[in-house]
Amino acid sequence: MADLTTEEKQELLLDLKRALAMGALRVRAGDRDITYRSREDMKRIIADLEAELDPPTRPASSARLISFHRG
């Protein structure tokens, strides 16, 4: 999938989701015709594409300065 553009990956993701919803294991994306071995393979590819297209953001780190005075 590394040779696909972002747009191609988004299109493939939509095609995979449609095929999965219809129970199909074969997807035609552009000039590619892909047959997956199982629904689990398709789900794994969908998860990979989603992670690649929308990587999780890290929560902003925060630092606190606490000072103590003995008096």
PDB file of C-alpha atoms in Angstrom:
ATOM      1  CA  MET A   1       0.000   0.000   0.000  1.00  0.00           C
ATOM      2  CA  ALA A   2       3.013   2.243   0.255  1.00  0.00           C
ATOM      3  CA  ASP A   3       2.876   2.988  -3.467  1.00  0.00           C
ATOM      4  CA  LEU A   4      -0.671   4.393  -3.249  1.00  0.00           C
ATOM      5  CA  THR A   5      -1.460   8.080  -2.955  1.00  0.00           C
ATOM      6  CA  THR A   6      -3.568   9.330  -0.065  1.00  0.00           C
ATOM      7  CA  GLU A   7      -6.564   9.664  -2.395  1.00  0.00           C
ATOM      8  CA  GLU A   8      -6.098   6.103  -3.658  1.00  0.00           C
ATOM      9  CA  LYS A   9      -5.876   4.828  -0.082  1.00  0.00           C
ATOM     10  CA  GLN A  10      -9.083   6.668   0.841  1.00  0.00           C
ATOM     11  CA  GLU A  11     -10.832   5.202  -2.205  1.00  0.00           C
ATOM     12  CA  LEU A  12      -9.562   1.710  -1.391  1.00  0.00           C
ATOM     13  CA  LEU A  13     -10.760   2.097   2.194  1.00  0.00           C
ATOM     14  CA  LEU A  14     -14.276   2.987   1.014  1.00  0.00           C
ATOM     15  CA  ASP A  15     -14.276   0.114  -1.493  1.00  0.00           C
ATOM     16  CA  LEU A  16     -13.133  -2.336   1.189  1.00  0.00           C
ATOM     17  CA  LYS A  17     -15.830  -1.192   3.602  1.00  0.00           C
ATOM     18  CA  ARG A  18     -18.512  -1.533   0.916  1.00  0.00           C
ATOM     19  CA  ALA A  19     -17.291  -4.995  -0.069  1.00  0.00           C
ATOM     20  CA  LEU A  20     -17.142  -6.096   3.565  1.00  0.00           C
ATOM     21  CA  ALA A  21     -20.698  -4.865   4.139  1.00  0.00           C
ATOM     22  CA  MET A  22     -21.878  -6.855   1.101  1.00  0.00           C
ATOM     23  CA  GLY A  23     -20.001  -9.996   2.133  1.00  0.00           C
ATOM     24  CA  ALA A  24     -17.665  -9.864  -0.875  1.00  0.00           C
ATOM     25  CA  LEU A  25     -14.003 -10.823  -0.696  1.00  0.00           C
ATOM     26  CA  ARG A  26     -13.092  -9.271  -4.046  1.00  0.00           C
ATOM     27  CA  VAL A  27     -12.451  -5.564  -4.516  1.00  0.00           C
ATOM     28  CA  ARG A  28     -11.751  -3.624  -7.672  1.00  0.00           C
ATOM     29  CA  ALA A  29      -9.862  -0.429  -6.938  1.00  0.00           C
ATOM     30  CA  GLY A  30      -8.813   1.526 -10.004  1.00  0.00           C
ATOM     31  CA  ASP A  31      -6.881  -0.837 -12.246  1.00  0.00           C
ATOM     32  CA  ARG A  32      -6.342  -3.327  -9.413  1.00  0.00           C
ATOM     33  CA  ASP A  33      -8.439  -6.398  -8.770  1.00  0.00           C
ATOM     34  CA  ILE A  34      -7.829  -7.730  -5.268  1.00  0.00           C
ATOM     35  CA  THR A  35      -9.232 -10.924  -3.767  1.00  0.00           C
ATOM     36  CA  TYR A  36      -8.817 -11.345  -0.019  1.00  0.00           C
ATOM     37  CA  ARG A  37      -8.637 -14.728   1.704  1.00  0.00           C
ATOM     38  CA  SER A  38     -11.053 -13.854   4.476  1.00  0.00           C
ATOM     39  CA  ARG A  39     -13.149 -11.135   6.059  1.00  0.00           C
ATOM     40  CA  GLU A  40     -10.526 -10.967   8.814  1.00  0.00           C
ATOM     41  CA  ASP A  41      -7.861 -10.076   6.226  1.00  0.00           C
ATOM     42  CA  MET A  42     -10.105  -7.312   4.924  1.00  0.00           C
ATOM     43  CA  LYS A  43     -10.755  -6.015   8.438  1.00  0.00           C
ATOM     44  CA  ARG A  44      -7.012  -5.949   9.125  1.00  0.00           C
ATOM     45  CA  ILE A  45      -6.332  -3.974   5.938  1.00  0.00           C
ATOM     46  CA  ILE A  46      -9.185  -1.587   6.790  1.00  0.00           C
ATOM     47  CA  ALA A  47      -7.701  -1.024  10.249  1.00  0.00           C
ATOM     48  CA  ASP A  48      -4.236  -0.470   8.756  1.00  0.00           C
ATOM     49  CA  LEU A  49      -5.569   2.043   6.231  1.00  0.00           C
ATOM     50  CA  GLU A  50      -7.577   3.888   8.876  1.00  0.00           C
ATOM     51  CA  ALA A  51      -4.526   4.112  11.128  1.00  0.00           C
ATOM     52  CA  GLU A  52      -2.383   5.332   8.257  1.00  0.00           C
ATOM     53  CA  LEU A  53      -4.902   7.911   7.052  1.00  0.00           C
ATOM     54  CA  ASP A  54      -5.862   9.167  10.504  1.00  0.00           C
ATOM     55  CA  PRO A  55      -3.027   8.525  12.940  1.00  0.00           C
ATOM     56  CA  PRO A  56      -3.960   8.961  16.589  1.00  0.00           C
ATOM     57  CA  THR A  57      -2.884  12.238  18.059  1.00  0.00           C
ATOM     58  CA  ARG A  58      -0.929  12.323  21.259  1.00  0.00           C
ATOM     59  CA  PRO A  59      -2.531  14.176  24.093  1.00  0.00           C
ATOM     60  CA  ALA A  60      -0.787  17.397  24.892  1.00  0.00           C
ATOM     61  CA  SER A  61       1.677  16.848  27.645  1.00  0.00           C
ATOM     62  CA  SER A  62       1.527  19.125  30.593  1.00  0.00           C
ATOM     63  CA  ALA A  63       4.105  20.064  33.130  1.00  0.00           C
ATOM     64  CA  ARG A  64       3.506  21.642  36.480  1.00  0.00           C
ATOM     65  CA  LEU A  65       5.933  23.516  38.593  1.00  0.00           C
ATOM     66  CA  ILE A  66       5.365  23.148  42.280  1.00  0.00           C
ATOM     67  CA  SER A  67       7.476  25.027  44.758  1.00  0.00           C
ATOM     68  CA  PHE A  68       7.554  24.760  48.499  1.00  0.00           C
ATOM     69  CA  HIS A  69       8.832  27.368  50.899  1.00  0.00           C
ATOM     70  CA  ARG A  70       9.785  26.601  54.442  1.00  0.00           C
ATOM     71  CA  GLY A  71       9.068  29.500  56.558  1.00  0.00           C
TER      72      GLY A  71
END
